[in-house]
N, CA, C and O atoms as a DFTB+ gen file, in Angstrom:
660 C
 N C O
     1  1     -29.077     -35.593     -31.329
     2  2     -28.792     -35.628     -29.939
     3  2     -29.704     -35.256     -28.926
     4  3     -30.277     -34.176     -29.069
     5  1     -29.980     -36.037     -27.798
     6  2     -30.615     -35.721     -26.995
     7  2     -30.096     -34.336     -25.877
     8  3     -28.919     -33.977     -25.851
     9  1     -31.039     -33.759     -25.118
    10  2     -30.802     -32.733     -24.520
    11  2     -30.473     -33.388     -23.050
    12  3     -31.249     -34.216     -22.571
    13  1     -29.020     -32.885     -22.205
    14  2     -28.917     -33.510     -21.038
    15  2     -29.554     -33.038     -19.988
    16  3     -29.427     -31.871     -19.620
    17  1     -30.343     -33.948     -19.372
    18  2     -31.278     -33.347     -18.615
    19  2     -30.438     -32.069     -17.210
    20  3     -29.323     -32.074     -16.688
    21  1     -31.500     -31.253     -17.066
    22  2     -31.102     -30.424     -16.457
    23  2     -29.975     -30.574     -14.938
    24  3     -28.851     -30.113     -14.742
    25  1     -30.904     -31.443     -14.044
    26  2     -30.221     -31.327     -12.580
    27  2     -29.124     -32.455     -13.239
    28  3     -28.379     -32.735     -12.300
    29  1     -28.829     -32.990     -14.076
    30  2     -27.543     -33.611     -14.429
    31  2     -26.439     -32.538     -14.865
    32  3     -25.342     -32.542     -14.306
    33  1     -26.754     -31.598     -15.896
    34  2     -25.629     -30.686     -16.102
    35  2     -25.274     -29.964     -14.792
    36  3     -24.110     -29.721     -14.472
    37  1     -26.416     -29.616     -14.008
    38  2     -25.849     -28.650     -12.686
    39  2     -25.330     -29.208     -11.823
    40  3     -24.792     -28.432     -11.032
    41  1     -25.177     -30.780     -11.460
    42  2     -24.456     -31.594     -11.043
    43  2     -23.083     -31.555     -11.429
    44  3     -22.135     -31.124     -10.774
    45  1     -23.090     -32.093     -12.656
    46  2     -21.540     -31.896     -13.357
    47  2     -21.098     -30.657     -13.194
    48  3     -20.103     -30.602     -12.471
    49  1     -21.634     -29.227     -13.773
    50  2     -20.758     -28.025     -13.145
    51  2     -20.358     -27.931     -11.536
    52  3     -19.286     -27.453     -11.163
    53  1     -21.314     -28.427     -10.683
    54  2     -20.836     -28.396      -9.502
    55  2     -19.443     -29.037      -9.275
    56  3     -18.364     -28.521      -8.983
    57  1     -19.754     -30.156      -9.471
    58  2     -18.106     -30.990      -9.505
    59  2     -17.166     -30.617      -9.853
    60  3     -16.133     -30.851      -9.226
    61  1     -17.185     -29.646     -11.379
    62  2     -16.015     -29.286     -11.821
    63  2     -15.764     -28.163     -11.391
    64  3     -14.624     -27.815     -11.700
    65  1     -16.557     -27.113     -10.562
    66  2     -16.342     -26.243      -9.704
    67  2     -15.617     -26.551      -8.477
    68  3     -14.873     -25.747      -7.916
    69  1     -15.894     -27.930      -8.008
    70  2     -15.145     -27.992      -6.800
    71  2     -14.052     -28.564      -6.828
    72  3     -13.296     -28.641      -5.859
    73  1     -13.807     -29.106      -8.112
    74  2     -12.149     -29.779      -9.012
    75  2     -11.401     -28.747      -8.899
    76  3     -10.353     -28.740      -8.255
    77  1     -11.932     -27.653      -9.596
    78  2     -11.210     -26.306     -10.068
    79  2     -10.686     -25.569      -8.808
    80  3      -9.749     -24.777      -8.904
    81  1     -11.310     -25.839      -7.599
    82  2     -11.408     -25.255      -6.152
    83  2     -10.078     -25.853      -5.879
    84  3      -8.987     -25.328      -6.101
    85  1     -10.296     -26.939      -5.403
    86  2      -9.680     -27.646      -4.973
    87  2      -7.990     -28.013      -5.611
    88  3      -7.028     -28.631      -5.156
    89  1      -8.276     -27.243      -6.921
    90  2      -7.008     -27.239      -7.557
    91  2      -5.918     -25.967      -6.807
    92  3      -4.700     -25.840      -6.680
    93  1      -6.677     -25.470      -6.570
    94  2      -5.802     -23.726      -5.543
    95  2      -6.059     -23.146      -6.924
    96  3      -5.163     -22.327      -7.125
    97  1      -6.971     -23.211      -8.077
    98  2      -7.280     -21.452      -8.795
    99  2      -8.147     -20.913      -8.291
   100  3      -9.194     -21.168      -7.698
   101  1      -7.493     -19.992      -8.650
   102  2      -8.303     -18.362      -7.998
   103  2      -8.750     -18.031      -9.588
   104  3      -8.257     -18.407     -10.651
   105  1     -10.081     -17.028      -9.239
   106  2     -10.509     -15.745     -10.413
   107  2     -10.837     -15.080      -9.813
   108  3     -11.601     -15.258      -8.865
   109  1     -10.286     -13.941     -10.233
   110  2      -9.270     -13.776     -10.793
   111  2      -8.114     -14.085     -10.338
   112  3      -7.760     -14.184      -9.164
   113  1      -7.309     -14.295     -11.637
   114  2      -5.815     -14.835     -10.746
   115  2      -4.257     -13.974     -11.023
   116  3      -4.317     -13.067     -11.854
   117  1      -3.514     -14.115     -10.660
   118  2      -2.145     -13.269     -10.760
   119  2      -1.120     -14.305     -11.002
   120  3      -0.730     -15.097     -10.144
   121  1      -0.637     -14.241     -12.435
   122  2       0.181     -15.497     -12.478
   123  2       1.412     -15.035     -11.997
   124  3       2.239     -15.945     -12.050
   125  1       1.908     -13.911     -11.514
   126  2       3.055     -13.388     -11.072
   127  2       2.976     -13.519      -9.673
   128  3       3.982     -13.675      -8.982
   129  1       1.614     -13.453      -9.130
   130  2       1.639     -13.740      -7.763
   131  2       1.592     -12.513      -7.002
   132  3       1.737     -12.511      -5.780
   133  1       1.343     -11.205      -7.860
   134  2       1.600      -9.599      -7.301
   135  2       0.843      -9.286      -5.612
   136  3       1.449      -8.789      -4.663
   137  1      -0.458      -9.692      -5.616
   138  2      -1.226      -9.926      -4.486
   139  2      -0.837     -10.286      -3.513
   140  3      -0.910      -9.659      -2.456
   141  1      -0.280     -11.512      -3.691
   142  2       0.154     -12.383      -2.627
   143  2       1.569     -12.073      -2.106
   144  3       1.753     -12.442      -0.946
   145  1       2.695     -11.422      -2.767
   146  2       3.584     -10.640      -3.032
   147  2       3.561      -9.400      -2.506
   148  3       4.698      -9.065      -2.174
   149  1       2.740      -8.572      -2.290
   150  2       2.814      -7.134      -1.885
   151  2       2.150      -7.295      -0.674
   152  3       2.546      -6.523       0.200
   153  1       1.144      -8.162      -0.311
   154  2       0.615      -8.183       0.697
   155  2       1.575      -8.534       2.025
   156  3       2.233      -9.573       2.083
   157  1       1.566      -7.642       2.956
   158  2       2.225      -7.765       3.937
   159  2       3.899      -7.684       3.704
   160  3       4.812      -8.151       4.384
   161  1       3.913      -6.998       2.619
   162  2       5.750      -7.574       1.977
   163  2       5.871      -5.669       1.538
   164  3       5.696      -4.760       2.350
   165  1       6.152      -5.533       0.316
   166  2       6.678      -4.059      -0.171
   167  2       5.709      -3.930      -1.785
   168  3       5.672      -4.830      -2.625
   169  1       5.138      -2.856      -1.876
   170  2       4.588      -2.428      -2.568
   171  2       5.479      -1.372      -3.690
   172  3       5.630      -0.271      -3.161
   173  1       5.992      -1.429      -4.854
   174  2       6.638      -1.182      -5.445
   175  2       6.021       0.087      -6.548
   176  3       5.508      -0.209      -7.627
   177  1       6.154       1.353      -6.121
   178  2       5.333       2.107      -7.019
   179  2       6.284       3.362      -7.690
   180  3       7.114       4.087      -7.139
   181  1       5.925       3.326      -8.779
   182  2       6.366       4.477      -9.723
   183  2       5.663       5.363      -9.625
   184  3       4.443       5.199      -9.643
   185  1       6.332       6.775      -9.470
   186  2       5.535       7.810      -9.467
   187  2       6.172       8.925     -10.323
   188  3       7.246       9.505     -10.164
   189  1       4.777       9.141     -11.725
   190  2       5.294      10.145     -12.614
   191  2       4.781      11.457     -11.955
   192  3       3.724      11.576     -11.335
   193  1       5.492      12.197     -12.139
   194  2       5.261      13.756     -11.557
   195  2       4.152      14.396     -12.330
   196  3       4.247      14.440     -13.556
   197  1       3.136      14.882     -11.738
   198  2       1.825      15.511     -12.391
   199  2       1.212      16.302     -11.324
   200  3       0.336      15.837     -10.595
   201  1       1.744      17.697     -11.212
   202  2       0.932      19.169     -10.442
   203  2       0.562      18.350      -9.141
   204  3       1.436      17.826      -8.449
   205  1      -0.582      18.283      -8.895
   206  2      -1.055      18.328      -7.703
   207  2      -1.304      16.554      -7.177
   208  3      -1.379      16.202      -6.000
   209  1      -1.396      15.634      -8.375
   210  2      -1.396      14.514      -8.374
   211  2      -0.274      13.653      -7.494
   212  3      -0.329      13.093      -6.399
   213  1       0.757      13.812      -8.483
   214  2       1.923      13.243      -7.803
   215  2       3.358      14.421      -7.927
   216  3       3.997      14.512      -8.975
   217  1       3.710      15.299      -6.609
   218  2       4.535      16.182      -6.667
   219  2       5.409      15.334      -5.897
   220  3       5.206      14.358      -5.175
   221  1       6.801      16.200      -6.371
   222  2       8.247      15.800      -5.634
   223  2       8.896      16.879      -5.265
   224  3       9.331      17.777      -5.986
   225  1       8.966      16.742      -3.832
   226  2       9.641      17.991      -3.058
   227  2      11.187      17.515      -3.043
   228  3      11.552      16.340      -3.012
   229  1      12.060      18.701      -3.071
   230  2      13.732      19.142      -3.299
   231  2      13.803      17.590      -1.905
   232  3      12.932      17.296      -1.087
   233  1      14.795      17.100      -2.074
   234  2      15.501      16.054      -0.992
   235  2      15.638      16.714       0.160
   236  3      14.796      16.482       1.027
   237  1      16.642      17.615       0.425
   238  2      16.558      18.022       1.777
   239  2      16.327      17.289       3.095
   240  3      15.525      17.505       4.004
   241  1      17.596      16.035       2.870
   242  2      17.979      15.161       3.665
   243  2      16.122      14.038       4.097
   244  3      15.945      13.210       4.990
   245  1      15.203      14.503       3.104
   246  2      13.835      13.559       3.375
   247  2      13.991      12.195       2.791
   248  3      14.801      11.974       1.890
   249  1      13.158      11.214       3.339
   250  2      13.235      10.024       2.394
   251  2      12.161       9.973       1.428
   252  3      11.139      10.641       1.587
   253  1      12.370       9.084       0.264
   254  2      11.605       9.251      -0.949
   255  2       9.847       9.261      -0.360
   256  3       9.039      10.101      -0.756
   257  1       9.550       8.301       0.506
   258  2       8.178       8.594       0.822
   259  2       7.656       9.814       1.571
   260  3       6.458      10.046       1.727
   261  1       8.946      10.797       2.154
   262  2       8.707      12.210       2.616
   263  2       8.334      12.768       1.682
   264  3       7.211      13.264       1.598
   265  1       9.253      12.802       0.737
   266  2       9.213      13.625      -0.645
   267  2       8.096      13.695      -1.540
   268  3       7.778      14.739      -2.110
   269  1       7.398      12.434      -1.696
   270  2       6.602      12.248      -2.555
   271  2       4.853      12.669      -2.346
   272  3       4.339      11.764      -1.689
   273  1       4.023      13.540      -2.636
   274  2       2.932      13.957      -2.347
   275  2       2.175      13.996      -3.489
   276  3       2.524      13.652      -4.618
   277  1       0.957      14.504      -3.076
   278  2      -0.431      14.557      -4.007
   279  2      -1.434      13.474      -3.806
   280  3      -1.174      12.429      -3.209
   281  1      -2.504      13.742      -4.288
   282  2      -3.486      12.903      -4.226
   283  2      -3.666      11.577      -4.801
   284  3      -4.590      10.802      -4.556
   285  1      -2.779      11.416      -5.517
   286  2      -2.568      10.166      -6.375
   287  2      -1.470       9.058      -5.901
   288  3      -1.406       7.841      -6.079
   289  1      -0.483      10.156      -5.102
   290  2       0.583       9.451      -4.163
   291  2      -0.592       9.077      -2.813
   292  3      -0.575       7.900      -2.451
   293  1      -1.383       9.832      -2.228
   294  2      -1.776       9.186      -1.329
   295  2      -2.783       8.202      -1.174
   296  3      -3.138       7.788      -0.071
   297  1      -3.409       7.689      -2.618
   298  2      -4.240       7.017      -2.857
   299  2      -3.226       5.680      -2.851
   300  3      -3.716       4.731      -2.240
   301  1      -2.276       5.508      -3.260
   302  2      -1.359       4.653      -3.617
   303  2      -0.966       4.249      -2.025
   304  3      -1.115       3.096      -1.620
   305  1      -0.480       5.261      -1.228
   306  2      -0.020       4.916       0.040
   307  2      -1.543       4.217       0.796
   308  3      -1.270       3.137       1.318
   309  1      -2.674       4.507       0.915
   310  2      -3.806       4.027       1.507
   311  2      -4.127       2.650       1.211
   312  3      -4.480       1.856       2.083
   313  1      -3.975       2.285      -0.330
   314  2      -3.770       1.062      -0.895
   315  2      -2.571       0.049      -0.030
   316  3      -2.792      -1.063       0.448
   317  1      -1.349       0.764      -0.005
   318  2      -0.239      -0.253       0.723
   319  2      -0.333      -0.295       2.136
   320  3       0.354      -1.044       2.830
   321  1      -1.383       0.697       2.677
   322  2      -1.664       0.179       4.430
   323  2      -2.981      -0.539       4.053
   324  3      -3.468      -1.122       5.021
   325  1      -3.613      -0.641       3.028
   326  2      -4.953      -1.650       2.995
   327  2      -4.377      -3.148       3.334
   328  3      -4.740      -3.891       4.246
   329  1      -3.258      -3.404       2.219
   330  2      -2.399      -4.313       1.969
   331  2      -1.282      -4.693       3.188
   332  3      -0.550      -5.682       3.232
   333  1      -1.365      -3.845       3.934
   334  2      -0.375      -4.024       5.237
   335  2       1.406      -4.268       4.618
   336  3       2.276      -4.987       5.110
   337  1       1.477      -3.405       3.436
   338  2       2.699      -3.276       3.025
   339  2       3.204      -1.805       2.828
   340  3       2.454      -0.829       2.823
   341  1       4.638      -1.756       2.658
   342  2       5.507      -0.629       2.549
   343  2       5.638      -0.240       1.080
   344  3       5.613      -0.986       0.101
   345  1       5.812       1.369       1.140
   346  2       6.076       1.286       0.032
   347  2       7.450       1.608      -0.596
   348  3       8.062       2.345       0.177
   349  1       8.155       1.334      -1.696
   350  2       9.587       1.533      -2.498
   351  2       9.307       2.562      -3.399
   352  3       8.985       2.133      -4.507
   353  1       9.320       3.493      -3.316
   354  2       9.190       4.654      -4.736
   355  2       9.828       4.588      -5.620
   356  3      10.996       4.462      -5.253
   357  1       9.729       4.600      -6.749
   358  2      10.641       5.249      -8.108
   359  2      10.169       6.445      -8.689
   360  3       9.008       6.526      -9.090
   361  1      10.858       7.250      -8.758
   362  2      10.315       8.438      -9.601
   363  2      10.696       8.236     -11.272
   364  3      11.728       7.670     -11.633
   365  1       9.992       8.627     -11.926
   366  2      10.473       8.871     -13.662
   367  2       9.295       9.467     -14.615
   368  3       8.268      10.037     -14.248
   369  1       9.636       9.240     -15.658
   370  2       8.679       9.435     -16.565
   371  2       7.653       8.648     -16.935
   372  3       8.207       7.553     -17.032
   373  1       6.611       8.500     -17.184
   374  2       5.628       7.347     -17.757
   375  2       6.575       6.360     -18.806
   376  3       6.490       5.142     -18.647
   377  1       7.283       6.789     -19.649
   378  2       7.930       5.653     -20.598
   379  2       8.854       5.186     -19.705
   380  3       9.250       4.042     -19.929
   381  1       9.348       5.799     -18.673
   382  2      10.796       5.076     -17.957
   383  2       9.855       4.171     -17.161
   384  3      10.268       3.011     -17.167
   385  1       8.683       4.345     -16.455
   386  2       8.283       3.471     -15.375
   387  2       7.688       2.456     -16.023
   388  3       7.904       1.336     -15.560
   389  1       6.836       2.564     -17.191
   390  2       6.359       1.586     -18.230
   391  2       7.458       0.308     -18.389
   392  3       7.139      -0.881     -18.379
   393  1       8.638       0.768     -18.517
   394  2       9.804      -0.201     -19.270
   395  2      10.040      -1.011     -18.013
   396  3      10.056      -2.241     -18.066
   397  1      10.267      -0.183     -16.610
   398  2      10.356      -0.681     -15.781
   399  2       9.154      -2.047     -15.192
   400  3       9.366      -3.133     -14.652
   401  1       8.084      -1.455     -15.544
   402  2       6.926      -2.591     -14.944
   403  2       6.914      -3.484     -15.725
   404  3       6.352      -4.541     -15.436
   405  1       7.434      -3.326     -16.731
   406  2       7.377      -4.306     -18.210
   407  2       8.343      -5.499     -17.650
   408  3       7.895      -6.639     -17.520
   409  1       9.622      -5.189     -17.344
   410  2      10.926      -5.302     -16.690
   411  2      10.444      -6.581     -15.195
   412  3      11.206      -7.539     -15.069
   413  1       9.381      -6.491     -14.329
   414  2       9.278      -6.907     -13.282
   415  2       9.195      -6.176     -12.034
   416  3       8.598      -6.483     -11.002
   417  1       9.956      -5.071     -12.328
   418  2      10.001      -3.858     -11.314
   419  2       9.534      -2.981     -10.408
   420  3      10.027      -2.497      -9.389
   421  1       8.378      -2.845     -11.017
   422  2       6.942      -2.307     -10.322
   423  2       5.639      -2.755     -10.145
   424  3       5.262      -3.667     -10.881
   425  1       5.058      -2.410      -9.516
   426  2       3.738      -2.811      -9.057
   427  2       2.579      -2.293      -9.537
   428  3       1.490      -2.757      -9.874
   429  1       3.229      -0.898      -9.473
   430  2       2.009       0.118      -9.467
   431  2       2.508       1.405     -10.289
   432  3       3.584       1.923      -9.987
   433  1       1.695       1.932     -11.359
   434  2       2.068       3.532     -11.452
   435  2       1.399       4.430     -10.951
   436  3       0.256       3.972     -10.950
   437  1       1.371       5.529     -10.476
   438  2       0.826       6.668     -10.677
   439  2       0.985       8.250     -11.117
   440  3       2.052       8.790     -11.410
   441  1       0.034       8.706     -11.104
   442  2       0.573       9.985     -12.472
   443  2      -0.725      10.415     -12.868
   444  3      -1.791       9.937     -12.481
   445  1      -0.556      11.351     -13.665
   446  2      -1.790      11.914     -14.397
   447  2      -2.342      11.088     -15.619
   448  3      -2.940      11.684     -16.515
   449  1      -2.183       9.956     -15.661
   450  2      -2.742       9.303     -16.883
   451  2      -4.106       9.009     -16.998
   452  3      -4.683       8.872     -15.919
   453  1      -4.781       8.874     -18.012
   454  2      -5.978       9.022     -18.276
   455  2      -6.472       7.815     -19.130
   456  3      -5.538       7.265     -19.713
   457  1      -7.609       7.298     -19.341
   458  2      -8.197       6.217     -20.498
   459  2      -7.668       6.656     -21.560
   460  3      -7.550       5.586     -22.157
   461  1      -7.223       7.492     -22.313
   462  2      -6.413       7.837     -23.273
   463  2      -5.124       7.598     -23.419
   464  3      -4.489       8.064     -24.365
   465  1      -4.520       6.732     -22.361
   466  2      -3.265       6.466     -22.419
   467  2      -2.774       5.922     -23.616
   468  3      -3.596       5.473     -24.415
   469  1      -1.311       5.878     -23.936
   470  2      -1.138       5.312     -24.882
   471  2      -0.337       3.836     -24.744
   472  3      -0.116       2.935     -25.552
   473  1      -0.065       4.002     -23.557
   474  2       0.585       2.643     -22.790
   475  2      -0.622       1.545     -22.244
   476  3      -0.510       0.959     -21.168
   477  1      -1.600       1.396     -23.014
   478  2      -2.641       0.303     -22.476
   479  2      -2.080      -1.176     -23.387
   480  3      -2.360      -2.230     -22.815
   481  1      -1.555      -1.267     -24.323
   482  2      -1.491      -2.219     -24.779
   483  2       0.268      -3.108     -24.088
   484  3       0.825      -4.122     -24.511
   485  1       0.668      -2.163     -22.926
   486  2       1.646      -2.348     -22.643
   487  2       1.821      -2.992     -21.131
   488  3       2.671      -3.844     -20.875
   489  1       0.666      -2.329     -19.944
   490  2       0.466      -2.326     -19.056
   491  2      -1.094      -2.574     -18.522
   492  3      -2.006      -1.931     -19.042
   493  1      -1.322      -3.401     -17.609
   494  2      -3.059      -3.212     -17.142
   495  2      -3.508      -1.751     -16.813
   496  3      -2.862      -1.096     -15.996
   497  1      -4.550      -1.261     -17.406
   498  2      -4.997       0.143     -16.987
   499  2      -6.524      -0.282     -16.019
   500  3      -7.406      -1.130     -16.156
   501  1      -6.241       0.822     -15.014
   502  2      -7.855       0.736     -14.305
   503  2      -8.587       1.485     -14.792
   504  3      -8.261       2.446     -15.488
   505  1     -10.024       1.051     -14.405
   506  2     -11.262       1.854     -14.601
   507  2     -10.497       3.759     -14.422
   508  3      -9.550       4.202     -13.772
   509  1     -11.266       4.248     -15.139
   510  2     -11.051       5.815     -14.735
   511  2     -11.862       6.277     -13.717
   512  3     -12.988       5.844     -13.473
   513  1     -11.189       7.305     -13.024
   514  2     -11.600       7.663     -11.576
   515  2     -11.264       9.259     -11.733
   516  3     -10.234       9.889     -11.974
   517  1     -12.907       9.681     -11.427
   518  2     -13.273      11.027     -11.941
   519  2     -13.385      11.627     -10.641
   520  3     -13.934      11.080      -9.685
   521  1     -12.765      12.953     -10.625
   522  2     -12.736      13.517      -9.232
   523  2     -11.841      13.558      -7.939
   524  3     -11.960      14.011      -6.800
   525  1     -10.966      12.927      -8.594
   526  2      -9.824      12.968      -7.849
   527  2      -9.279      14.344      -7.223
   528  3      -9.923      15.218      -7.803
   529  1      -8.615      14.799      -6.539
   530  2      -8.164      16.336      -6.305
   531  2      -7.066      16.440      -6.846
   532  3      -6.227      15.580      -6.577
   533  1      -6.736      17.486      -7.749
   534  2      -5.451      17.788      -8.609
   535  2      -5.723      17.518      -9.606
   536  3      -5.036      18.111     -10.437
   537  1      -6.853      16.490     -10.244
   538  2      -6.974      16.400     -11.704
   539  2      -7.750      17.317     -12.681
   540  3      -8.216      17.036     -13.785
   541  1      -7.762      17.948     -12.311
   542  2      -7.987      19.101     -13.349
   543  2      -9.317      18.927     -13.846
   544  3      -9.509      19.679     -14.802
   545  1     -10.325      18.208     -13.554
   546  2     -11.598      17.212     -14.580
   547  2     -11.171      16.279     -15.173
   548  3     -12.090      15.647     -15.695
   549  1      -9.885      15.731     -15.417
   550  2      -9.561      14.337     -15.396
   551  2     -10.193      13.070     -14.901
   552  3     -10.372      12.973     -13.687
   553  1     -10.513      12.201     -15.599
   554  2     -10.720      11.181     -14.894
   555  2      -9.346      10.313     -15.018
   556  3      -8.792       9.986     -16.068
   557  1      -8.976      10.050     -13.819
   558  2      -7.333       9.536     -13.641
   559  2      -7.123       7.748     -13.376
   560  3      -7.699       7.091     -12.509
   561  1      -6.379       7.365     -14.140
   562  2      -5.956       5.619     -14.319
   563  2      -4.908       5.615     -13.517
   564  3      -4.347       6.638     -13.125
   565  1      -4.503       4.183     -13.157
   566  2      -2.882       3.816     -12.668
   567  2      -3.102       2.584     -13.412
   568  3      -4.075       2.053     -13.949
   569  1      -1.692       2.270     -13.241
   570  2      -1.387       0.827     -14.039
   571  2      -0.625       0.175     -13.490
   572  3       0.446       0.650     -13.113
   573  1      -1.055      -1.452     -13.234
   574  2      -0.547      -2.460     -13.176
   575  2       0.054      -3.198     -14.174
   576  3      -0.075      -2.833     -15.342
   577  1       0.965      -4.601     -13.771
   578  2       1.453      -5.101     -14.886
   579  2       0.536      -6.088     -15.456
   580  3      -0.161      -6.836     -14.770
   581  1       0.559      -6.063     -16.821
   582  2      -0.593      -7.099     -17.674
   583  2      -0.546      -8.322     -16.797
   584  3       0.449      -8.670     -16.162
   585  1      -1.712      -8.948     -16.815
   586  2      -1.964     -10.209     -16.598
   587  2      -2.345     -10.572     -14.877
   588  3      -2.930     -11.586     -14.495
   589  1      -1.752      -9.263     -13.858
   590  2      -2.164      -9.612     -12.544
   591  2      -3.291      -8.974     -12.423
   592  3      -3.288      -7.808     -12.030
   593  1      -4.311      -9.551     -12.701
   594  2      -6.037      -9.291     -12.341
   595  2      -6.199      -9.116     -11.383
   596  3      -6.723      -8.082     -10.969
   597  1      -5.586     -10.605     -10.256
   598  2      -6.156      -9.952      -8.880
   599  2      -6.097      -8.983      -8.014
   600  3      -6.951      -8.573      -7.228
   601  1      -4.471      -8.467      -8.316
   602  2      -3.876      -7.598      -8.175
   603  2      -4.816      -6.368      -8.592
   604  3      -5.193      -5.598      -7.709
   605  1      -5.129      -6.207      -9.684
   606  2      -6.025      -5.065     -10.086
   607  2      -7.391      -4.679      -9.465
   608  3      -7.941      -3.655      -9.062
   609  1      -7.717      -6.218      -9.606
   610  2      -9.178      -6.228      -8.960
   611  2      -9.362      -5.382      -7.479
   612  3     -10.238      -4.563      -7.201
   613  1      -8.098      -5.923      -6.530
   614  2      -8.141      -5.521      -5.156
   615  2      -7.876      -3.728      -5.105
   616  3      -8.256      -3.057      -4.145
   617  1      -7.209      -3.170      -6.239
   618  2      -6.570      -2.042      -6.580
   619  2      -8.259      -1.204      -6.519
   620  3      -8.788      -0.382      -5.771
   621  1      -8.636      -1.905      -7.662
   622  2      -9.917      -1.143      -8.243
   623  2     -11.194      -0.813      -6.846
   624  3     -11.837       0.197      -6.560
   625  1     -11.142      -1.974      -6.334
   626  2     -12.055      -2.033      -5.000
   627  2     -11.432      -1.379      -4.014
   628  3     -12.057      -1.557      -2.968
   629  1     -10.411      -0.648      -3.851
   630  2     -10.137      -0.224      -2.907
   631  2     -10.041       1.361      -3.389
   632  3     -10.159       2.186      -2.484
   633  1      -9.817       1.911      -4.881
   634  2     -10.329       3.033      -5.765
   635  2     -11.471       3.385      -5.369
   636  3     -11.757       4.270      -4.563
   637  1     -12.256       2.563      -6.043
   638  2     -13.726       2.356      -6.096
   639  2     -14.451       3.038      -4.231
   640  3     -15.229       3.989      -4.152
   641  1     -14.025       2.400      -3.239
   642  2     -14.452       2.828      -1.793
   643  2     -13.629       4.031      -1.821
   644  3     -14.264       4.698      -1.003
   645  1     -12.541       4.874      -2.231
   646  2     -12.081       5.903      -1.808
   647  2     -12.274       7.031      -2.431
   648  3     -12.019       8.146      -1.976
   649  1     -12.831       6.724      -3.722
   650  2     -13.115       7.690      -4.820
   651  2     -14.424       8.092      -4.637
   652  3     -14.547       9.274      -4.315
   653  1     -15.688       7.283      -4.779
   654  2     -16.748       7.153      -4.797
   655  2     -17.640       8.486      -3.579
   656  3     -17.175       8.572      -2.443
   657  1     -18.646       9.241      -3.901
   658  2     -18.689      10.539      -3.567
   659  2     -19.614       9.939      -2.115
   660  3     -20.017      10.736      -1.268
């Protein structure tokens, strides 16, 4: 079989790219539309308490947003601000929050999780981020729903900007 001339191969590739772009396909993609839904809307964040990364104060009449503090919680707030979204917080253990994420009830989980997490087969895990205040030398990860790759990419871009020295 003969080789396809290079100019023809390039032309075919360009036509395919144009056709895919015309179909509205975006790479990376979010099959459930997380980034589009959260942008300008509500970011549903699960907070798993972990010393200075995610702290929960006693209620005392405060809203959930006022009660939740720590470096990882502040990163979640900054990401929400970057998306022009408000946060709806849920506090719980990692296991409880992962179950809620699998049911489509959460968009992001923050806490003291590392790359050695046992939940990597049930949620998508960000890259590891070292040097986050309160992490005690651990490189911290965050969780997003499986398959929401566009959302994950946006979160990692934000974390890269906020945590780089």
